[in-house]
JSON list of C-alpha atoms in Angstrom, two decimals:
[
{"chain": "H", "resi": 27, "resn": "UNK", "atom": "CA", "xyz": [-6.29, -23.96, -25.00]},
{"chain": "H", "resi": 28, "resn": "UNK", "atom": "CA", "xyz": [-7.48, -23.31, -21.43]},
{"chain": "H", "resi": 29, "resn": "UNK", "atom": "CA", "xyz": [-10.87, -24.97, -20.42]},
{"chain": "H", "resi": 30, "resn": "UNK", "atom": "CA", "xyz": [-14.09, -23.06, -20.04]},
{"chain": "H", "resi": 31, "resn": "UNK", "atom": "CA", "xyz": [-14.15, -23.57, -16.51]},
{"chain": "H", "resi": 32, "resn": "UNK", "atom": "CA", "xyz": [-9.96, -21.80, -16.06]},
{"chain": "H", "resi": 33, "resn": "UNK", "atom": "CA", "xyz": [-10.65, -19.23, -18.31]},
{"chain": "H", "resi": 34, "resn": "UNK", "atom": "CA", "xyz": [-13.88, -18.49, -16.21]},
{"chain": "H", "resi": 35, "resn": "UNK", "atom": "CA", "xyz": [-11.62, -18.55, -12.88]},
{"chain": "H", "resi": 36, "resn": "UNK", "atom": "CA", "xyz": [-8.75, -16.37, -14.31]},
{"chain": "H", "resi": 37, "resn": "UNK", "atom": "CA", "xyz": [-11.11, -13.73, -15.08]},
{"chain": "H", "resi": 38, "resn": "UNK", "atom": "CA", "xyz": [-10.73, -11.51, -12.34]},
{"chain": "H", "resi": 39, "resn": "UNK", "atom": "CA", "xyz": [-7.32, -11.58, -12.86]},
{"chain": "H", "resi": 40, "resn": "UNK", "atom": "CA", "xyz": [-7.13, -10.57, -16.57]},
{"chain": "H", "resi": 41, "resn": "UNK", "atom": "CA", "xyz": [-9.44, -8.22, -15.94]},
{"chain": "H", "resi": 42, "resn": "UNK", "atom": "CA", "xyz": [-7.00, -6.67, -13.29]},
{"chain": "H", "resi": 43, "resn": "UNK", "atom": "CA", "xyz": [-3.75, -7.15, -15.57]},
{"chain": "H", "resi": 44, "resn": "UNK", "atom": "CA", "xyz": [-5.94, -5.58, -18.73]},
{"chain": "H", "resi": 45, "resn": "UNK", "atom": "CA", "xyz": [-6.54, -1.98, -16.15]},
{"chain": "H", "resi": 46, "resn": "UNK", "atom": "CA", "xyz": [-2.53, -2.04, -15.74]},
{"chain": "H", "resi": 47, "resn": "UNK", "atom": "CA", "xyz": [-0.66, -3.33, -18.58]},
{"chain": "H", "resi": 48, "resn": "UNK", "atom": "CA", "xyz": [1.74, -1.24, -19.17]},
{"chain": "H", "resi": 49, "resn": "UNK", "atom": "CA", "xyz": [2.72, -1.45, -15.23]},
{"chain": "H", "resi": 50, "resn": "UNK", "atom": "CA", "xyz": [6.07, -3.16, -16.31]},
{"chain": "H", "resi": 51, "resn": "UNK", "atom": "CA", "xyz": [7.46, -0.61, -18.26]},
{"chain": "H", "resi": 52, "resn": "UNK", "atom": "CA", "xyz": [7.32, 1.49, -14.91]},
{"chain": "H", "resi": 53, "resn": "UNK", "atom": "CA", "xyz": [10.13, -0.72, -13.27]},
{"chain": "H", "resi": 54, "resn": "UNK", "atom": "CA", "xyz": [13.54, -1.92, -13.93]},
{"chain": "H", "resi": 55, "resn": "UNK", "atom": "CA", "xyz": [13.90, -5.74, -14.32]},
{"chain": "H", "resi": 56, "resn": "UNK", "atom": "CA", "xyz": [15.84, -5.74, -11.07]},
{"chain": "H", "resi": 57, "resn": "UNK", "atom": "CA", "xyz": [12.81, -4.23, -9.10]},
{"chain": "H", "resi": 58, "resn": "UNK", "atom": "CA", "xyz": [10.35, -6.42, -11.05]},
{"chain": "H", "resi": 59, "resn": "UNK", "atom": "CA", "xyz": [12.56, -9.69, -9.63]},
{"chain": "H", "resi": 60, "resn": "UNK", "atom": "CA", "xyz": [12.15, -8.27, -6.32]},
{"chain": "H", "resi": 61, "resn": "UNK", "atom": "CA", "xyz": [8.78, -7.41, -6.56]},
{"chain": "H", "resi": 62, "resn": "UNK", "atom": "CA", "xyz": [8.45, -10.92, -7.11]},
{"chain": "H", "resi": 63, "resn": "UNK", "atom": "CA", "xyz": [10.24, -12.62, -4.47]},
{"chain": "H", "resi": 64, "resn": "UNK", "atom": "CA", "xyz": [8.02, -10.58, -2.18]},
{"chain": "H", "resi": 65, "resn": "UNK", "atom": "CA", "xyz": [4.88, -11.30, -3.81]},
{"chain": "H", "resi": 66, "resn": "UNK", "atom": "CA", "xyz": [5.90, -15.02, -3.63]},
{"chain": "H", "resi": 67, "resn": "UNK", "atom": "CA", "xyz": [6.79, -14.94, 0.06]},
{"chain": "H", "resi": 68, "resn": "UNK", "atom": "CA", "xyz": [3.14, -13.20, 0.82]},
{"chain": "H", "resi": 69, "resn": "UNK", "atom": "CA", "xyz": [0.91, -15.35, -1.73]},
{"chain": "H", "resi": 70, "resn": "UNK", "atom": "CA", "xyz": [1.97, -18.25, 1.26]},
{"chain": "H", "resi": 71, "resn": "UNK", "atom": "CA", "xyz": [-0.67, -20.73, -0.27]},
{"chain": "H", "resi": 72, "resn": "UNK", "atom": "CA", "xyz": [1.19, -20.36, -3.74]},
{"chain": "H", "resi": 73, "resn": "UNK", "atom": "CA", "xyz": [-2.37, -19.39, -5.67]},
{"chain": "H", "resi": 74, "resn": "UNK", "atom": "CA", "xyz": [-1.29, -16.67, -7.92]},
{"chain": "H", "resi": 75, "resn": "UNK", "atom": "CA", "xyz": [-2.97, -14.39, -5.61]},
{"chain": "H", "resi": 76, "resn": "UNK", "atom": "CA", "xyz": [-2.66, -12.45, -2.26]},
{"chain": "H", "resi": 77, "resn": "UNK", "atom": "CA", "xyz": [-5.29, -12.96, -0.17]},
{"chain": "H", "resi": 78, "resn": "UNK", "atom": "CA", "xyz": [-6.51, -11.75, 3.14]},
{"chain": "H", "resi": 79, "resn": "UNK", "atom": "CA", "xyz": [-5.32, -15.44, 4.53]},
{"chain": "H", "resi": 80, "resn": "UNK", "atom": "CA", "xyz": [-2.06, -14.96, 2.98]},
{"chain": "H", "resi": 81, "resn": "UNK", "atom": "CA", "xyz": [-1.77, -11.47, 4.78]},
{"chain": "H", "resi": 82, "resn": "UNK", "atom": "CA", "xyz": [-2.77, -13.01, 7.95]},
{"chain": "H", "resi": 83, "resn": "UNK", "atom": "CA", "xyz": [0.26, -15.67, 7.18]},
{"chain": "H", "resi": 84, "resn": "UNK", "atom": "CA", "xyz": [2.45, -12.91, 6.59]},
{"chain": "H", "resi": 85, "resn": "UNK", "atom": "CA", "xyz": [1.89, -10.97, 9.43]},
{"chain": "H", "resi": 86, "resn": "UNK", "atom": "CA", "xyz": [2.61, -13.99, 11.69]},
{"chain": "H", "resi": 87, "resn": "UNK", "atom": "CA", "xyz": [5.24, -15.07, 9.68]},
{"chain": "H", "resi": 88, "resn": "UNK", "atom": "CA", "xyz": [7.04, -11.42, 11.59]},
{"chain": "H", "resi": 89, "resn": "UNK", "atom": "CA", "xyz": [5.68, -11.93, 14.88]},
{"chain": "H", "resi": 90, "resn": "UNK", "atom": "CA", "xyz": [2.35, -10.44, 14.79]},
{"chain": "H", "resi": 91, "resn": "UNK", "atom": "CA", "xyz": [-0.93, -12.39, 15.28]},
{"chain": "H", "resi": 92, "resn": "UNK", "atom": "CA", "xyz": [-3.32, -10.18, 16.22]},
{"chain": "H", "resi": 93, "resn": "UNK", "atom": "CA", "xyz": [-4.18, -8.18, 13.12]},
{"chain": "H", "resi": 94, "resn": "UNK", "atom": "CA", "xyz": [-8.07, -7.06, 12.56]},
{"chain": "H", "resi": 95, "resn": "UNK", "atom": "CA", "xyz": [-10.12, -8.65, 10.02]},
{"chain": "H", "resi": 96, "resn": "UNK", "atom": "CA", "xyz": [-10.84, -4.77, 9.13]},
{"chain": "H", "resi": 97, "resn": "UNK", "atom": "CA", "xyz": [-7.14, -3.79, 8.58]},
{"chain": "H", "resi": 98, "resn": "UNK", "atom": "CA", "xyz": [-6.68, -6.93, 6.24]},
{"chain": "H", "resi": 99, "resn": "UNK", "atom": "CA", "xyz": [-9.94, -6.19, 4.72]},
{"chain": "H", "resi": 100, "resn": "UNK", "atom": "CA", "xyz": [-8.86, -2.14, 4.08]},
{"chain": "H", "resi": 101, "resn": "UNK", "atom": "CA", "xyz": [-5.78, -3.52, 3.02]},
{"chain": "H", "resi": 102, "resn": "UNK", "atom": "CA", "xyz": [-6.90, -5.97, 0.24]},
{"chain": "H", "resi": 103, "resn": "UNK", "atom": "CA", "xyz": [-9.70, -2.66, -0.86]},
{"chain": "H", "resi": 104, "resn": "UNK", "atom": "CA", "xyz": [-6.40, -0.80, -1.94]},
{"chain": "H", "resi": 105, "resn": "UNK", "atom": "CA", "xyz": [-6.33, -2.65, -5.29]},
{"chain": "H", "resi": 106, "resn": "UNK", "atom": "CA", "xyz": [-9.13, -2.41, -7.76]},
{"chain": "H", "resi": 107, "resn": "UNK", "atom": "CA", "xyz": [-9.98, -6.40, -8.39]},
{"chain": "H", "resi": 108, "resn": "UNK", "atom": "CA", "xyz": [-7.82, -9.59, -7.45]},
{"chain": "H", "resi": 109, "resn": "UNK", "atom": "CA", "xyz": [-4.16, -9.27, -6.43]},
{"chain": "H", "resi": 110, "resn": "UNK", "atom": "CA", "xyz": [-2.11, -10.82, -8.89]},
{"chain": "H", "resi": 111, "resn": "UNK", "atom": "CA", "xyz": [1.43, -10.03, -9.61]},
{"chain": "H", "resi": 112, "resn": "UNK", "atom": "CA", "xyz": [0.36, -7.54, -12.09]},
{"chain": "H", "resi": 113, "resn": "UNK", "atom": "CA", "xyz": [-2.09, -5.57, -9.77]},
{"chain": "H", "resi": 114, "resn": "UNK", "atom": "CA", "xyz": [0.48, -6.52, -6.60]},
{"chain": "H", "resi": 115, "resn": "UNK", "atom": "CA", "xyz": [3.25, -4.19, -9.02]},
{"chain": "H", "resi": 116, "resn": "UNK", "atom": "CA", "xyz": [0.37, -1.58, -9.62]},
{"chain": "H", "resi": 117, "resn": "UNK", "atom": "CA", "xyz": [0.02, -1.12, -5.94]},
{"chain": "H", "resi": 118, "resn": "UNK", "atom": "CA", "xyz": [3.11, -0.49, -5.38]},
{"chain": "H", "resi": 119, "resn": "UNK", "atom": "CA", "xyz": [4.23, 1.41, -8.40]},
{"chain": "H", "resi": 120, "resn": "UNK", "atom": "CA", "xyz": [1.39, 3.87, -7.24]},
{"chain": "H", "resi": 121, "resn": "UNK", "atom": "CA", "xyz": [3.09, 3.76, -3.66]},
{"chain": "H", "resi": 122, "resn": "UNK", "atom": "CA", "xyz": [6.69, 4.69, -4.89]},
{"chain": "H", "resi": 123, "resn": "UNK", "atom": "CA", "xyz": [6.18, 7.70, -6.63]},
{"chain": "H", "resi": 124, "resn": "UNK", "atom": "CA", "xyz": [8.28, 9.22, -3.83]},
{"chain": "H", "resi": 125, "resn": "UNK", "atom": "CA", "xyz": [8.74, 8.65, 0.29]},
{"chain": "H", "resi": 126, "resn": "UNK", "atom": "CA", "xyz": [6.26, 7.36, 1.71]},
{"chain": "H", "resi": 127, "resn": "UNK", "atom": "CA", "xyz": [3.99, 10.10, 4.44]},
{"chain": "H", "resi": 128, "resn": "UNK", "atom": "CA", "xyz": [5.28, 10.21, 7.48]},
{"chain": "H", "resi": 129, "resn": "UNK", "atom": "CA", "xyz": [1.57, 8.82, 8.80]},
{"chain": "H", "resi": 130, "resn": "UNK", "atom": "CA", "xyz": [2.47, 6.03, 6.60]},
{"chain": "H", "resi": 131, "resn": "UNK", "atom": "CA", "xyz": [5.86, 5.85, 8.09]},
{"chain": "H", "resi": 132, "resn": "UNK", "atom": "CA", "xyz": [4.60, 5.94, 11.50]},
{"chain": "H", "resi": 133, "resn": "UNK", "atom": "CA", "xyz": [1.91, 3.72, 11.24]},
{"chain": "H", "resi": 134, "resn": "UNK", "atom": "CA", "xyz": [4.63, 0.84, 9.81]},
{"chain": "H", "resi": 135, "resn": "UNK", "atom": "CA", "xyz": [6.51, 1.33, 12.79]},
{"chain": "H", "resi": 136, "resn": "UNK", "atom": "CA", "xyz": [3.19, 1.26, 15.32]},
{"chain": "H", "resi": 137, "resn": "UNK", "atom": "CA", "xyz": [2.73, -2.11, 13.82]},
{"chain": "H", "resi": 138, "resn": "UNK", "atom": "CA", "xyz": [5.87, -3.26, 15.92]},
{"chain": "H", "resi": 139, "resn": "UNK", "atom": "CA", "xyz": [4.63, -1.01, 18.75]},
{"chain": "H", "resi": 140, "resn": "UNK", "atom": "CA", "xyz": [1.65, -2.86, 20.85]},
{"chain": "H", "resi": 141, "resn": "UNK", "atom": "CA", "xyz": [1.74, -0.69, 23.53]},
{"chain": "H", "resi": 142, "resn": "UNK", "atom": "CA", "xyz": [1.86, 2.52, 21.67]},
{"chain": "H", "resi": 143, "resn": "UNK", "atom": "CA", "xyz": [5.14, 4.00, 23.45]},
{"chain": "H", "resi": 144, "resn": "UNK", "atom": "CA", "xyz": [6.98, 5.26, 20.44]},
{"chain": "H", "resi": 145, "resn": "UNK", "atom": "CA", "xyz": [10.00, 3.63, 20.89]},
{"chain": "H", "resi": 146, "resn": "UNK", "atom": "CA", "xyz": [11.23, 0.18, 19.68]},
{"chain": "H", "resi": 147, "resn": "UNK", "atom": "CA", "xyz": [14.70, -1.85, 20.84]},
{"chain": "H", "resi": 148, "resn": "UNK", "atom": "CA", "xyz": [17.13, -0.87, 18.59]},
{"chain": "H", "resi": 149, "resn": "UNK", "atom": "CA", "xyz": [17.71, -4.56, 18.40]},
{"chain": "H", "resi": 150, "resn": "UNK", "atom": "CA", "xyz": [14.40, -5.56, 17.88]},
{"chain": "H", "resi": 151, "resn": "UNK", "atom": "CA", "xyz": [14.31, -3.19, 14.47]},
{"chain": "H", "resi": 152, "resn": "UNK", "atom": "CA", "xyz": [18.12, -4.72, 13.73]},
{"chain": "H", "resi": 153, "resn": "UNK", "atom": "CA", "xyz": [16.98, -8.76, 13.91]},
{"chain": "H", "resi": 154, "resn": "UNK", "atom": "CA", "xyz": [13.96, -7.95, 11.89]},
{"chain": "H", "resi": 155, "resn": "UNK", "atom": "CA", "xyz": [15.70, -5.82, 9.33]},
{"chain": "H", "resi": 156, "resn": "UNK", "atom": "CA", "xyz": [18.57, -8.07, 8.94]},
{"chain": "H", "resi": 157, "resn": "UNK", "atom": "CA", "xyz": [15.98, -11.23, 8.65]},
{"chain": "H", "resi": 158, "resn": "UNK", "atom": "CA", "xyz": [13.33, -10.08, 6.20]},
{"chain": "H", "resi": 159, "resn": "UNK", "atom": "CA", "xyz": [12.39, -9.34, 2.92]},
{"chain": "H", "resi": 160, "resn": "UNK", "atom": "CA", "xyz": [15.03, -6.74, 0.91]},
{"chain": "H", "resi": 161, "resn": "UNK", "atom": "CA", "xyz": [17.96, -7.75, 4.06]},
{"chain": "H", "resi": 162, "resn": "UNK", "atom": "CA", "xyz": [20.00, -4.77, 5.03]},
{"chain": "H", "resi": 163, "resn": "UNK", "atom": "CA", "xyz": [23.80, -5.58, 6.54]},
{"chain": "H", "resi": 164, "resn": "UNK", "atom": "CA", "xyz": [24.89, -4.64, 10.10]},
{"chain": "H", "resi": 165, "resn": "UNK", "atom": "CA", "xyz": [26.64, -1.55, 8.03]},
{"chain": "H", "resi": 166, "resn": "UNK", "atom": "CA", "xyz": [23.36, -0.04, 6.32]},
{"chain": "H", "resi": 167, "resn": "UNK", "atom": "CA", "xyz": [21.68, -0.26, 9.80]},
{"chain": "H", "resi": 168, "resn": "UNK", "atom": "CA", "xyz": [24.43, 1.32, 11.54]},
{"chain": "H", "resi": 169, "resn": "UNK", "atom": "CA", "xyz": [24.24, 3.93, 9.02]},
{"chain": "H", "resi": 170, "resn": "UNK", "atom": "CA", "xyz": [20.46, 4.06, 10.00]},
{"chain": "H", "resi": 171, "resn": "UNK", "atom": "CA", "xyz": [20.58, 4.13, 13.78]},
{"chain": "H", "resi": 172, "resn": "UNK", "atom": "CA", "xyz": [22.93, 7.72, 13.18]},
{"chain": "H", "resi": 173, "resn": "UNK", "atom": "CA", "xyz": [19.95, 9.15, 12.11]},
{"chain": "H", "resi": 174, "resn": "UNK", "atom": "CA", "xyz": [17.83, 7.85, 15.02]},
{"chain": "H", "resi": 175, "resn": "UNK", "atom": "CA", "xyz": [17.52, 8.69, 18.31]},
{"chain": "H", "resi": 176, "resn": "UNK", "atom": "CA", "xyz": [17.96, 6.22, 20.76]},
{"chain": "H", "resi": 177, "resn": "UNK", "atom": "CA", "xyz": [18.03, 6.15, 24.30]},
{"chain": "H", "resi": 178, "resn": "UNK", "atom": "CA", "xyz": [20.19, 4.62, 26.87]},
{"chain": "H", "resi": 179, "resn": "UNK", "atom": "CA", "xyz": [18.24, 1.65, 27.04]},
{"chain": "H", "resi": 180, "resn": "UNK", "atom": "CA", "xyz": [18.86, 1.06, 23.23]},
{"chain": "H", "resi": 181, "resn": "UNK", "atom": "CA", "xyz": [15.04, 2.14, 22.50]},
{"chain": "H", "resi": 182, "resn": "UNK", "atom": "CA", "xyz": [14.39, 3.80, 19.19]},
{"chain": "H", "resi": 183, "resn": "UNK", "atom": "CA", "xyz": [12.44, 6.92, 19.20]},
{"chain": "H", "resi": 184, "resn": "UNK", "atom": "CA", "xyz": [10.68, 5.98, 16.07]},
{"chain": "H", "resi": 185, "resn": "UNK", "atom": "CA", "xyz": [8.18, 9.08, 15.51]},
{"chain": "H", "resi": 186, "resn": "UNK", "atom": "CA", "xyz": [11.42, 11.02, 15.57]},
{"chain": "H", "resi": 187, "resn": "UNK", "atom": "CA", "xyz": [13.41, 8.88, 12.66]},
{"chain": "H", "resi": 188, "resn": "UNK", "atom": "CA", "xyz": [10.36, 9.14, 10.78]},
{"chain": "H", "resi": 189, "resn": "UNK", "atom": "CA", "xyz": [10.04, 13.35, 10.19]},
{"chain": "H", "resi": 190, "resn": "UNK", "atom": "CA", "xyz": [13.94, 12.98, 9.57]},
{"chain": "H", "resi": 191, "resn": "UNK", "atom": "CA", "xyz": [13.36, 10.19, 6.97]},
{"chain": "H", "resi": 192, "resn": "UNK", "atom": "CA", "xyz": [10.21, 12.57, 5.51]},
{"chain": "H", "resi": 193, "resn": "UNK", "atom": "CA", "xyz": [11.60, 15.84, 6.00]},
{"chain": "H", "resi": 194, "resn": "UNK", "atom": "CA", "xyz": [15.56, 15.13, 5.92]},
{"chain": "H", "resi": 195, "resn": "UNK", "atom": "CA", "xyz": [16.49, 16.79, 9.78]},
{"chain": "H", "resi": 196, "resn": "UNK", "atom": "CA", "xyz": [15.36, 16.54, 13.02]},
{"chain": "H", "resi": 197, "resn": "UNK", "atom": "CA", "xyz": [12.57, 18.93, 13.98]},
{"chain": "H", "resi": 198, "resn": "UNK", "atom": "CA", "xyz": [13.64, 22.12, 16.22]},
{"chain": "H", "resi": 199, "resn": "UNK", "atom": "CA", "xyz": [12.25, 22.33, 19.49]}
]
């Protein structure tokens, strides 16, 4: 039996696996292992929860260190109480319904675009696919970059790759 004082602490996060409890029978238990290996690499002070700390880990974990307190904080309103595994597979079960918007899409890819010029190093997006998270092989991104277009200088127009990943061909002009 749990103490008084646990059971007091771990009540934000029943109450947030209580509003989705039936969230597991939404994924296979393939995606659910996966979900959780990525929960466990962003929950970097191994609490049980995700935290606006832990996304600030995250984010320098893949370079960048110069995320507002506001995006974290907009980020963390998303879910409706603590973010525990079972309101971290809400989130996202809520997110995959389908492709993401290509705002969404775009704004991803701005995140590895400081200066706003709407193009990325096609090795740049390579490294960090190959290196992170779900890890594609040199094959799936070459498959990728057909889609894309890049420039002579290996840059990646991104805004372009993501209408054809949204809409499925490259808009006419």
């Amino acid at each position: 039996m749990a103490s008084r004082k646990t059971k007091k602490k771990e009540g934000g996060a029943l109450r947030a696996q209580r509003a989705s409890s039936n969230v597991f029978s939404n994924f296979e238990q393939t995606q659910i292992q996966e979900f959780k290996e990525a929960f466990t690499l962003m929950d970097q002070n191994r609490d049980g929860f995700i935290d606006k700390e832990d996304l600030k880990d995250t984010y320098a974990s893949l370079g960048k260190i110069n995320v507002k307190d506001d995006e974290l904080d907009a980020m963390l309103k998303e879910a409706t109480g603590p973010i525990n595994f079972t309101m971290f597979l809400n989130l996202f079960g809520e997110k995959l319904n389908g492709t993401d918007t290509e705002e969404t899409i775009l704004n991803a890819f701005k995140m590895l675009d400081p200066d706003d010029k709407g193009k990325i190093h096609k090795d740049y997006i390579k490294r960090l696919l190959m290196s992170q998270a779900d890890k594609m092989t040199a094959g799936e991104i070459d498959q990728l970059f057909q889609f894309a277009s890049i420039d002579a200088a290996g840059n990646l127009d991104y805004k372009a790759l993501s209408y054809i990943i949204t809409h499925g061909e490259e808009k006419e002009e």
